[in-house]
Coordinates of C-alpha atoms in Angstrom, one line a residue:
X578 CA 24.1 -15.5 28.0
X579 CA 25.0 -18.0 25.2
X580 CA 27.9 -16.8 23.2
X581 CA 30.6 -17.8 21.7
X582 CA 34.1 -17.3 23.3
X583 CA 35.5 -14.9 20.8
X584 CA 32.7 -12.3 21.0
X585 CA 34.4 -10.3 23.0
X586 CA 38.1 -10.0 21.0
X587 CA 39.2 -7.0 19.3
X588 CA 41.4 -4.3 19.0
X589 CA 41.8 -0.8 17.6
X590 CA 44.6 -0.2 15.3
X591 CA 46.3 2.8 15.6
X592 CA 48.3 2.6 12.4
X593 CA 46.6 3.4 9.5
X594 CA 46.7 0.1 7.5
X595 CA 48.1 -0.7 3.8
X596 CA 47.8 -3.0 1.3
X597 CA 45.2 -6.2 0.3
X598 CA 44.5 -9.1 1.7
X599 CA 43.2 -12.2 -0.3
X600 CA 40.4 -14.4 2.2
X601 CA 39.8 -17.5 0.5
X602 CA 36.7 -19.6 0.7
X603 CA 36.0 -23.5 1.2
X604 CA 35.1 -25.3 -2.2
X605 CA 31.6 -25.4 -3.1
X606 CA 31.0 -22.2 -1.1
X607 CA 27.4 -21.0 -2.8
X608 CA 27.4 -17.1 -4.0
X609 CA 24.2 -15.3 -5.2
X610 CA 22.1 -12.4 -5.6
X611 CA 18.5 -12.0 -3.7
X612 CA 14.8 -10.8 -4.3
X613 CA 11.7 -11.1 -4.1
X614 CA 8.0 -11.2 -6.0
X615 CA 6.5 -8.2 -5.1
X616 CA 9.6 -5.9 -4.8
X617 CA 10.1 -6.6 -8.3
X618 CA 8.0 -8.4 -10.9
X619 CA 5.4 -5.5 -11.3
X620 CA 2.9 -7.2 -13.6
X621 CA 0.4 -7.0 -11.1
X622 CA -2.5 -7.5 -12.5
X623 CA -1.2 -9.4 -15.4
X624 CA -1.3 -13.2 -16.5
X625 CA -4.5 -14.1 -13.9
X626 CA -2.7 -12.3 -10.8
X627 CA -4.8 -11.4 -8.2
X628 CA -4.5 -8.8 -5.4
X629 CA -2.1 -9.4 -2.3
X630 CA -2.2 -8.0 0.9
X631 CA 0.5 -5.7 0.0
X632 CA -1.7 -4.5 -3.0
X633 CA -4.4 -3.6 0.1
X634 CA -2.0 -2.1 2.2
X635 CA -0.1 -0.1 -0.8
X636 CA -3.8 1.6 -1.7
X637 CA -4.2 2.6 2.2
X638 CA -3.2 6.8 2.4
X639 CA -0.2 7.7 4.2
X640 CA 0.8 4.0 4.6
X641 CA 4.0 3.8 1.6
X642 CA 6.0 6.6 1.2
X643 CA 5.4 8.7 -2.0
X644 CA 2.7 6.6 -2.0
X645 CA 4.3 3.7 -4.2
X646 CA 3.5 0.3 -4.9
X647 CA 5.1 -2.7 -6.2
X648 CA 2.2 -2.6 -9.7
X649 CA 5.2 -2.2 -12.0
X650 CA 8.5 -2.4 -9.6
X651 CA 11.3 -3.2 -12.0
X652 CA 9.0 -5.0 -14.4
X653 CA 10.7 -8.3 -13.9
X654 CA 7.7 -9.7 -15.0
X655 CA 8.4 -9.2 -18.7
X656 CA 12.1 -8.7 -18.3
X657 CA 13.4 -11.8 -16.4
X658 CA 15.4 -12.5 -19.4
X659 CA 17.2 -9.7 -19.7
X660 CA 17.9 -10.3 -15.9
X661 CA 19.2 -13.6 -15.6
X662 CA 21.5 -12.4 -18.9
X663 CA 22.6 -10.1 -16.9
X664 CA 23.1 -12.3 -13.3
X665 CA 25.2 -14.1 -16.1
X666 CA 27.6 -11.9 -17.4
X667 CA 28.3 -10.9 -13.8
X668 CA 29.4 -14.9 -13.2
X669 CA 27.0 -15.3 -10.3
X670 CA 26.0 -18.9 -10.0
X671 CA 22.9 -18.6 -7.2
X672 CA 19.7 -16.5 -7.8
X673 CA 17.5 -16.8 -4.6
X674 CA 13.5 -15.7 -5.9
X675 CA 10.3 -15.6 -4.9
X676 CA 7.5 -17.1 -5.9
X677 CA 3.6 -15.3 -5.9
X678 CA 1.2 -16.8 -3.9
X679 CA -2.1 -15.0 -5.9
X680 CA 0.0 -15.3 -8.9
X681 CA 0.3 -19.2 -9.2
X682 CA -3.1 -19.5 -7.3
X683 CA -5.3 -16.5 -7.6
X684 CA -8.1 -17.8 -5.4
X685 CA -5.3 -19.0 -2.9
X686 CA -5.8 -22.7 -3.6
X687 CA -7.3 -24.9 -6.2
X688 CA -5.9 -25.5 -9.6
X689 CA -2.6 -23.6 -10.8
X690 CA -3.0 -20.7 -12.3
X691 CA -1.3 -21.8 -16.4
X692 CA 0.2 -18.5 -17.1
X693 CA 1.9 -18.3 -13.7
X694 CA 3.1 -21.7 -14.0
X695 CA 4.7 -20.7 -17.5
X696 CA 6.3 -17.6 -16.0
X697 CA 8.3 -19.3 -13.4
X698 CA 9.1 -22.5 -15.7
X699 CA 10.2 -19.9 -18.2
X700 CA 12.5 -18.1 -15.4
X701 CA 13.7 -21.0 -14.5
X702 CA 14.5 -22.3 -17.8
X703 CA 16.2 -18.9 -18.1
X704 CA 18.4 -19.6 -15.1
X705 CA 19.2 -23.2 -15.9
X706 CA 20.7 -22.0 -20.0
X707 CA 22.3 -19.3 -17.8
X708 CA 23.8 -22.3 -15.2
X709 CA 22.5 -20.3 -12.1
X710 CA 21.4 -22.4 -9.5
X711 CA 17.8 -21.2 -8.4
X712 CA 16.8 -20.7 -4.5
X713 CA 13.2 -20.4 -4.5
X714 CA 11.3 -18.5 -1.2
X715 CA 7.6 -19.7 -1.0
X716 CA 6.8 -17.1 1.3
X717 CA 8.1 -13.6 0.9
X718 CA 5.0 -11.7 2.8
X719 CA 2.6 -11.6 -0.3
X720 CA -0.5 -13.5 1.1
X721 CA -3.6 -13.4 -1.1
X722 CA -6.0 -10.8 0.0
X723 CA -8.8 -13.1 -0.7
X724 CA -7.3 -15.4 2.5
X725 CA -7.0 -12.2 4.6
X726 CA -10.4 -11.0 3.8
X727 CA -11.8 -14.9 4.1
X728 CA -10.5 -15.3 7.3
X729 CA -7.7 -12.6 8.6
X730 CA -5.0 -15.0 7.1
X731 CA -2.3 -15.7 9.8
X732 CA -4.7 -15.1 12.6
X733 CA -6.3 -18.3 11.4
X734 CA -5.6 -22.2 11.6
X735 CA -7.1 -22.7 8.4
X736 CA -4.4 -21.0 6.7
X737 CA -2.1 -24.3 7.3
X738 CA -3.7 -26.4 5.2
X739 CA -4.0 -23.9 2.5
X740 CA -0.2 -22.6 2.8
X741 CA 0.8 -26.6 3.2
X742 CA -1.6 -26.6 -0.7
X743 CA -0.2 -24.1 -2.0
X744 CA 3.5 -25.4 -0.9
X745 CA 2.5 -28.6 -2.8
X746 CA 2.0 -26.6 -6.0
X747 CA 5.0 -25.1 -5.7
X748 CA 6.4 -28.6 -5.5
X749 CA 4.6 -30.0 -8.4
X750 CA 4.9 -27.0 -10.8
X751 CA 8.5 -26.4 -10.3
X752 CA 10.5 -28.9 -8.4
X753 CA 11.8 -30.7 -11.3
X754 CA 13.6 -27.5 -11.9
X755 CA 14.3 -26.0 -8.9
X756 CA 16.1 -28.0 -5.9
X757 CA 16.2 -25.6 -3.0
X758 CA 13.0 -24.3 -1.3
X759 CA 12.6 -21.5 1.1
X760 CA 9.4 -21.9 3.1
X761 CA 9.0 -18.6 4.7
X762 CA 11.1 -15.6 4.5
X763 CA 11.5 -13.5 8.1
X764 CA 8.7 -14.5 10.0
X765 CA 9.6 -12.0 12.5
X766 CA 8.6 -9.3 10.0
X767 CA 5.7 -11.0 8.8
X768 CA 4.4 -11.2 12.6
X769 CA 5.8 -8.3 14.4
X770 CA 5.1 -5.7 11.9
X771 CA 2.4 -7.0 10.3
X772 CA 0.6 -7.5 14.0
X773 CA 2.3 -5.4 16.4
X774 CA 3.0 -1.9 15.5
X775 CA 1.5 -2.4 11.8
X776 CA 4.1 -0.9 9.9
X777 CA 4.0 -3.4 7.2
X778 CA 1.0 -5.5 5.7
X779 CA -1.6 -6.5 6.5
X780 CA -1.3 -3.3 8.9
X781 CA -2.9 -4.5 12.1
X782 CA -1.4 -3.1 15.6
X783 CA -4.7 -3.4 18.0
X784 CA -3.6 -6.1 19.5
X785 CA 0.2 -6.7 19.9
X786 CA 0.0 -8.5 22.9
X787 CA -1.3 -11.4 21.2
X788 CA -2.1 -11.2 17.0
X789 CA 1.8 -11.5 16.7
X790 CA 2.1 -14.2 18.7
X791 CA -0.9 -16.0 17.0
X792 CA 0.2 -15.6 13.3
X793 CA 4.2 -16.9 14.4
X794 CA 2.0 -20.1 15.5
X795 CA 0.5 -20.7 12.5
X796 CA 3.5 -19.9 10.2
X797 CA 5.5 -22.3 12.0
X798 CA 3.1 -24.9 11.8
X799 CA 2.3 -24.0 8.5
X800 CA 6.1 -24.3 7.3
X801 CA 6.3 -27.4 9.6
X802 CA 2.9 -29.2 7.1
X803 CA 4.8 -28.1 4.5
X804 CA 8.2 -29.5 4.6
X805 CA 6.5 -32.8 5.8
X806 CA 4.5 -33.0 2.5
X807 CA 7.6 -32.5 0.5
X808 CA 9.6 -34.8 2.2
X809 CA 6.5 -37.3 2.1
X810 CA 5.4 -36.9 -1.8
X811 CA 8.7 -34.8 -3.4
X812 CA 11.9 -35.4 -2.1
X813 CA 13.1 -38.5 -3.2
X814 CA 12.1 -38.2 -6.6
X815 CA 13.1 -34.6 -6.6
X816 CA 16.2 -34.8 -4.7
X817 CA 16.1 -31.4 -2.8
X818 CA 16.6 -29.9 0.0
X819 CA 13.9 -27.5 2.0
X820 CA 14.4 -24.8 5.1
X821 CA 13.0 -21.0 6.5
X822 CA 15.0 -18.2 6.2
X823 CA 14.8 -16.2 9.9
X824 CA 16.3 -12.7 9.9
X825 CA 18.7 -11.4 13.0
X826 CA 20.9 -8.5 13.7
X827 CA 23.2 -9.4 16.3
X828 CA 22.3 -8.2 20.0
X829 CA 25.4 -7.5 22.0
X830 CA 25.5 -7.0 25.6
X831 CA 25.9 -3.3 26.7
X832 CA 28.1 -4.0 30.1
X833 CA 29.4 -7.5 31.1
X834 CA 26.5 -7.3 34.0
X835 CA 24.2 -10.3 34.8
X836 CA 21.3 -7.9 33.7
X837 CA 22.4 -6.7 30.6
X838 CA 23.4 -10.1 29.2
X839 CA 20.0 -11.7 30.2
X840 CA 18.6 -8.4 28.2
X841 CA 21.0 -9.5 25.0
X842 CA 19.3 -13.2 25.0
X843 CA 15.7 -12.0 25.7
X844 CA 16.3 -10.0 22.1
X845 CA 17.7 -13.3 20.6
X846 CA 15.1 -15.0 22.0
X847 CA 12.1 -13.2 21.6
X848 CA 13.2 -12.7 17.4
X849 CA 15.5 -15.9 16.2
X850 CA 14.5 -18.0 18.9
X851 CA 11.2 -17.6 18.5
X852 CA 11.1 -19.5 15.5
X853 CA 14.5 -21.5 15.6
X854 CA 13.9 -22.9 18.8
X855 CA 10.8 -24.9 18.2
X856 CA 12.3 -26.0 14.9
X857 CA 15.5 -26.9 16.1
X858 CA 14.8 -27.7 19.6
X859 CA 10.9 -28.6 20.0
X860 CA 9.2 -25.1 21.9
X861 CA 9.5 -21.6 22.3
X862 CA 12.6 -20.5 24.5
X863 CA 11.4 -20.6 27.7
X864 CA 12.1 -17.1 28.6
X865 CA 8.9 -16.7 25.9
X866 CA 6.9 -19.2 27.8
X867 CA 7.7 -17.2 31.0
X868 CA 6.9 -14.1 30.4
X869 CA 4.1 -14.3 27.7
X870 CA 2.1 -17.3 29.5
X871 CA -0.9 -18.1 28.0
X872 CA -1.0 -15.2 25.7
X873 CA 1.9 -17.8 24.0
X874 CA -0.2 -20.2 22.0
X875 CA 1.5 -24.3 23.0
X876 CA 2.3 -26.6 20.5
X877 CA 0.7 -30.2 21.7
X878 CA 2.9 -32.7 21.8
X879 CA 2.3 -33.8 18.0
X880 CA 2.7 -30.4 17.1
X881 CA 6.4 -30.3 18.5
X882 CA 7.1 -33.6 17.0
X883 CA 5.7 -32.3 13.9
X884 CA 7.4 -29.5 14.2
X885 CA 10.8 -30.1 15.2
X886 CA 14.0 -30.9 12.4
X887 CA 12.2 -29.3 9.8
X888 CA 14.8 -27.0 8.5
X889 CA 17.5 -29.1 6.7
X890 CA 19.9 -25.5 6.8
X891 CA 19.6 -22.4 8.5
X892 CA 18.6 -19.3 6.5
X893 CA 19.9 -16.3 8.3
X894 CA 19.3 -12.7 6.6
X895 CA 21.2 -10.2 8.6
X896 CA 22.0 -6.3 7.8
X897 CA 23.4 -4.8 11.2
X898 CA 23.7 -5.1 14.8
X899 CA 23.0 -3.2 18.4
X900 CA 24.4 -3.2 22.1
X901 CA 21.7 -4.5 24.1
X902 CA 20.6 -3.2 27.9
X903 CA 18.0 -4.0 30.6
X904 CA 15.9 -0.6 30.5
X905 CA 15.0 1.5 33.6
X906 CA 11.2 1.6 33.9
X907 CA 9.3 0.6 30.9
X908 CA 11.4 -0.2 27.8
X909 CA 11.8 1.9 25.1
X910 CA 11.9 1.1 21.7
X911 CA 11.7 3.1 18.2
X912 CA 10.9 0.7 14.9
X913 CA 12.5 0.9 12.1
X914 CA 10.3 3.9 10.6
X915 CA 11.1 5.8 14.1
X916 CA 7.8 4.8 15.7
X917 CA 7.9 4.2 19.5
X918 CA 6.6 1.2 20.1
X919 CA 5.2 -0.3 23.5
X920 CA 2.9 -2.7 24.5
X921 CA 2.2 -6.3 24.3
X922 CA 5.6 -7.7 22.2
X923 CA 7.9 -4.7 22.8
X924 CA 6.7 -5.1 26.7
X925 CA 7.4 -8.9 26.9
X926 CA 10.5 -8.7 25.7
X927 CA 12.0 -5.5 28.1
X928 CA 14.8 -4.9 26.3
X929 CA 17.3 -1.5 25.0
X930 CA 19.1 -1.3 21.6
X931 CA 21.9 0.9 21.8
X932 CA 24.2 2.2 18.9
X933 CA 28.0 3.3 18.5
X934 CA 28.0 6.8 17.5
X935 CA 31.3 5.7 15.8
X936 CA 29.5 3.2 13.4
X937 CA 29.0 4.1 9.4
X938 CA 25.2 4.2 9.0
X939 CA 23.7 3.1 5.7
X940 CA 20.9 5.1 4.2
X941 CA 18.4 3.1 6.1
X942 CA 20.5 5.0 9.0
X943 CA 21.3 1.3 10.4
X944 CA 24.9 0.7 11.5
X945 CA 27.6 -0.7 9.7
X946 CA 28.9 -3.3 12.3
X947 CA 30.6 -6.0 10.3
X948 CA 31.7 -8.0 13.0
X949 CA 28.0 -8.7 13.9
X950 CA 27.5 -11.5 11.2
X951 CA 30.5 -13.2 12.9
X952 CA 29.1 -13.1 16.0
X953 CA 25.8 -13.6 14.9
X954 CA 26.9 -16.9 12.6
X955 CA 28.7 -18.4 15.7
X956 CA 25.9 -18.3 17.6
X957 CA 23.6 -20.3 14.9
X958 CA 26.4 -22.7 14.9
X959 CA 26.6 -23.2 18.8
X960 CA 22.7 -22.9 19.7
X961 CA 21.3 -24.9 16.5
X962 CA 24.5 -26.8 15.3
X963 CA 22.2 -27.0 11.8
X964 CA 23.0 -30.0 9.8
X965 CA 23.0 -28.4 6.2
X966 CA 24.9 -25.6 7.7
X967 CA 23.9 -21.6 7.6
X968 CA 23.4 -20.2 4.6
X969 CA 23.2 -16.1 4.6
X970 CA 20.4 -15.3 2.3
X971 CA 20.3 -11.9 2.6
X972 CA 23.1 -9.1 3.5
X973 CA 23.6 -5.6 2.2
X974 CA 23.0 -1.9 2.8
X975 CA 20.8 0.9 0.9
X976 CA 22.6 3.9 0.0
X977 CA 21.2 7.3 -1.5
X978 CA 22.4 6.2 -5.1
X979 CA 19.6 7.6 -7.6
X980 CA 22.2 9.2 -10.1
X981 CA 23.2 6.5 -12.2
X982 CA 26.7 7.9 -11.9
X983 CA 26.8 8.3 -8.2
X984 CA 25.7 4.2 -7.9
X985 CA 28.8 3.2 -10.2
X986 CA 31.0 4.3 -8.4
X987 CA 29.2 3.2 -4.8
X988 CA 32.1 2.6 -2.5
X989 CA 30.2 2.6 0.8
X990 CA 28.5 -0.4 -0.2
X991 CA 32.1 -2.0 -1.7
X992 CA 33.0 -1.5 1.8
X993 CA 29.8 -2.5 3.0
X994 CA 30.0 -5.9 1.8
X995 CA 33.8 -6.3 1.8
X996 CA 33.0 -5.9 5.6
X997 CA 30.9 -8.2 6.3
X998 CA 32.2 -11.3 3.8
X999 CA 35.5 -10.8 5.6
X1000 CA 33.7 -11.2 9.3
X1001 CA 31.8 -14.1 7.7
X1002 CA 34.7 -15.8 6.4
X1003 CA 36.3 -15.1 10.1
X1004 CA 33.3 -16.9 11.5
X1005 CA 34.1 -20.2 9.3
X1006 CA 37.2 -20.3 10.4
X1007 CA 35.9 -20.2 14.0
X1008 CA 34.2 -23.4 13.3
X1009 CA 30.4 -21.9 11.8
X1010 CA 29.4 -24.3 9.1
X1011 CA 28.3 -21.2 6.8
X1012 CA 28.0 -22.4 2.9
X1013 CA 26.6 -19.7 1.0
X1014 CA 26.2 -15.8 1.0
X1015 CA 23.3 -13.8 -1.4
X1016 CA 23.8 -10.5 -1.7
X1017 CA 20.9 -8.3 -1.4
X1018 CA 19.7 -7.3 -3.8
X1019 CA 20.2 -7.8 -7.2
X1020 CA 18.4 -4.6 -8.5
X1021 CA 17.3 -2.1 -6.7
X1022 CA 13.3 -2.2 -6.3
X1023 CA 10.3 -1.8 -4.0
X1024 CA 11.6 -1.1 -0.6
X1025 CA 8.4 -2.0 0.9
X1026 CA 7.3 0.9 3.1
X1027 CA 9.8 3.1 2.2
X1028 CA 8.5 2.6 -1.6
X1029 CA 11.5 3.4 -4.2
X1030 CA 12.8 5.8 -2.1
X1031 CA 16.4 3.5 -0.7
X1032 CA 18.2 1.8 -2.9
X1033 CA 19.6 -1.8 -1.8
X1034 CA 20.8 -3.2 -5.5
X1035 CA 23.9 -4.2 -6.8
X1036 CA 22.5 -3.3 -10.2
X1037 CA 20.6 0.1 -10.6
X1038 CA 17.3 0.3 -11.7
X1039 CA 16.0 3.6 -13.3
X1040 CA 12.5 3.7 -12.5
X1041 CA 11.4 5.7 -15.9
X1042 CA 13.0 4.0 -18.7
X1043 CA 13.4 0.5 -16.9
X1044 CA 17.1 0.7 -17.4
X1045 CA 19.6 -1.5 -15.9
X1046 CA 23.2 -0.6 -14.5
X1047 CA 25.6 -2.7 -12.8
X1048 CA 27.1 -0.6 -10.1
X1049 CA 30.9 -1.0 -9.0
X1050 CA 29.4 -3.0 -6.6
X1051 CA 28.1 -5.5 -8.7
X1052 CA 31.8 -5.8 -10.4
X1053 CA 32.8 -6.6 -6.9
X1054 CA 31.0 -8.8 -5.9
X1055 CA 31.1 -10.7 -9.5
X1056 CA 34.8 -10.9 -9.1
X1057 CA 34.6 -12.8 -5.3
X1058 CA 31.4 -14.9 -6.8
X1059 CA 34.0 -16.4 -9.6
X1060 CA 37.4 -16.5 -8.1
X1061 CA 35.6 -18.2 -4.6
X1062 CA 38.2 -15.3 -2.7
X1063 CA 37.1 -11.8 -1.8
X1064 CA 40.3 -9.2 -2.1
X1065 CA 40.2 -6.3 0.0
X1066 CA 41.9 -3.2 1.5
X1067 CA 43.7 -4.2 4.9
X1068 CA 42.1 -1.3 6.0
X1069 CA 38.7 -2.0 5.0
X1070 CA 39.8 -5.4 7.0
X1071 CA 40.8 -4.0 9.9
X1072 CA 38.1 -1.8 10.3
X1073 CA 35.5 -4.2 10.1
X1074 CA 36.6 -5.9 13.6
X1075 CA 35.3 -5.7 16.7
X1076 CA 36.0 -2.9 18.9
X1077 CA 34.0 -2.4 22.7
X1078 CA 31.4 0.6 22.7
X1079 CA 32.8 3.3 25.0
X1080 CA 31.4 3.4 28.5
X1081 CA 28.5 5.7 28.3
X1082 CA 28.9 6.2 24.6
X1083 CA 25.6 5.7 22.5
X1084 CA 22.9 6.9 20.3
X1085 CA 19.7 6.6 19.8
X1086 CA 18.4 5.4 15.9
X1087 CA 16.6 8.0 14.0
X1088 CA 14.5 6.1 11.0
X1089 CA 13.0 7.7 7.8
X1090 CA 9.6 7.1 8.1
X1091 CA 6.8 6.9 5.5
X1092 CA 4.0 9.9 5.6
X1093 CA 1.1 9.4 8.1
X1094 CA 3.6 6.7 10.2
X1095 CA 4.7 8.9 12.7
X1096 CA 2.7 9.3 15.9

């Protein structure tokens, strides 16, 4: 397998450790805060806004726990002021946002809608007073439900030309304003549980062996028509920059045999390289093309030239990591709501994730394994060598902070992210060209699936009165954002290094899974 040379170094120390240590970062380093349109604006059906597929799949019994929905989330909508006030006084100078596809075109193309266009001018306006730099996602997995119902939205081509329109929009509307675009955020999530085990919108699992594989086509082309129009008709005038965001948890091999590291790339493979490969190298990793066959659409040979050096950075979003084996038998796998999955995608890919029994679990019950960014940065830099460098749009952790008095004083996820900003800031001085880091997430909001139910936000969110809190978090993080330098215990340091899995050590994930989820 791939990897770099140091992802095997480590050691546990046996004295407990003392003392701060002061990691400084290059100049320019970018530092920011995360979210997205339906996890928070709420306003739903306000200002021309039309339904989205996660509207559909949030009205579906059994399918969001508590039955939530994202109608009023943290009502962003009508208090982006008070939030970008508040990004201010923390000194963060990066807010990475989304933007709503049936929002700024209700019907999914034609004409802008006016009073979406005024919202985000308005925000960013907001952000531009405030001097934070805006990162805006064009995709965050809110596709109209008009397209879906038209004609089943990713599973068609003629949802390219209509993403590539609505991209143009975008463009037009805002990119006077705003200088960094995000075409899609985590196509993996989009396809796999959208497609394959239906855990997320639109909710479709029939056909894993070949929806998932159908809808990554024609996002990739669709983010590939997209970036050429803006380099075509915006760029020079405009003078930004444009990339996809692709989320990965580091896959580690379980035992240094030939099996089990061939497992650890198939995982890499069949999630990052999936999409990074085509765009950074011109077609799906040939372990894809292998195994899949024709069940793997093929890009002609326009497509790939279309296709390829269409990211001008690579957007990584990355919360935890796992040992990797080749199963005995039929793979075994368990989703992130505790579903097994088999069949069609989980099949292809034949692989094990294994955890540490000695890792801190957040309260989405993944591990805390900060050394996996590290590992996981080093590896962008040696596969994709991305020109604009990597830029880590999304880390954090969910813990079970309701009580406003429990989240300011929320040390796990102090540690949390003390962890993994020292592992990043390890990785750039092995070489990784990493230039920003966005905390996610700014508030705490609609966890998708899991509804309101885990908590991710630096800044907490009481659901009743609308109230905002910065947590101690939030005072951490705004201290590293404005000095460039994170402080932090040695031990906190020391802890978040690498250290082997013992030989038949490991546990299996448990998830908390919505109502109605579990088969």
């Amino acid at each position: 397998m791939k990897r770099p040379a140091a992802a095997s170094a480590g050691a546990v120390s046996k004295k407990p450790a003392s003392g701060t240590k002061t990691l400084s970062f290059p100049k320019n380093f970018l530092w920011g805060s995360a979210t997205a349109a339906y996890q928070i604006e709420g306003g739903a059906f306000e200002g021309g806004r039309t339904a989205c597929i996660w509207d559909t799949f949030c009205a579906q019994p059994g399918k969001v726990k508590n039955a939530d929905n994202g109608t009023k989330a943290c009502d962003h909508y009508h208090k982006f002021k008070e939030d970008v006030k508040l990004m201010k006084s923390l000194g963060l100078p990066a807010y990475r946002f989304s933007i709503s596809w049936s929002r700024l075109l209700p019907t999914g193309r034609g004409d802008p809608n006016p009073e979406a266009v005024k919202f985000y001018n308005d925000l960013l306006d907001e952000l531009k007073k405030a001097k934070i730099k805006p990162l805006a996602t064009i995709y965050h997995w809110d596709l109209p439900q008009c397209l879906e119902d038209e004609y089943d939205g990713w599973l068609s081509r003629k949802v390219i030309d209509d993403f590539e329109h609505y991209a143009a929009t975008c463009f037009s509307c805002f990119g006077e304003k705003c200088k960094d675009w995000i075409t899609f955020n985590e196509p993996w999530c989009s396809t796999v549980l959208g497609y394959a085990n239906g855990e997320m919108a639109p909710g479709k699992k029939e056909k894993p062996d070949t929806e998932p594989y159908l809808a990554a086509h024609h996002i990739i082309l669709s983010h590939a028509k997209a970036v050429k129009r803006y380099r075509d008709e915006f760029k020079e005038k405009q003078g930004g920059q444009i990339g996809i965001t692709l989320n990965m948890d580091w896959r580690h091999p379980l035992t240094e045999e030939e099996n089990d590291k061939a497992a650890a790339q198939r995982a890499l493979d069949w999630q990052l390289g999936w999409f990074a490969d085509p765009i950074w190298k011109g077609d799906y990793p040939e372990t894809m093309r292998k195994r899949c066959g024709d069940r793997l659409p093929s890009f002609t040979a326009e497509e790939k030239e279309l296709i390829k050096g269409t990211s001008e950075f690579f957007g990584l979003n990355h919360y935890s990591t796992a040992y990797v084996c080749a199963p005995k038998g039929q793979a075994k796998t368990v989703s992130m709501w505790g579903n097994v999955q088999a069949g069609g995608y989980f099949d292809d890919q034949e692989v094990e994730l294994v955890d540490d029994p000695r890792w801190g679990r957040s309260d989405m019950d993944w591990g805390v394994v900060p050394w996996g960014l590290k590992h996981m940065c080093e590896y962008i830099q040696k596969e994709y060598e991305p020109e604009g460098g990597i830029l880590v749009t999304e880390n954090g952790c969910a813990v079970a902070d309701d009580d406003v008095k429990v989240a300011k004083k929320d040390t796990f996820r102090v540690e949390f992210l003390q962890g993994y900003i020292a592992q990043m800031h390890k990785a750039i001085q092995n070489g990784a060209d990493v230039r920003a880091y966005f905390a996610w997430s700014l508030m705490d909001n609609f966890e998708w699936a899991l509804g309101y139910s885990k908590r991710f936000g630096i800044i907490h969110i009481d659901y009743e009165t609308q109230k905002r809190t910065p947590k101690q978090s939030a005072k951490m993080f705004s201290e590293v954002a404005q000095k460039n330098k994170l402080t932090l215990p040695t031990a906190v340091l020391n802890d978040s290094d690498f250290v082997m899995i013992e030989p038949g050590a490991g546990r299996a994930t448990t998830k908390d899974a919505p109502p109605g989820q579990k088969e």
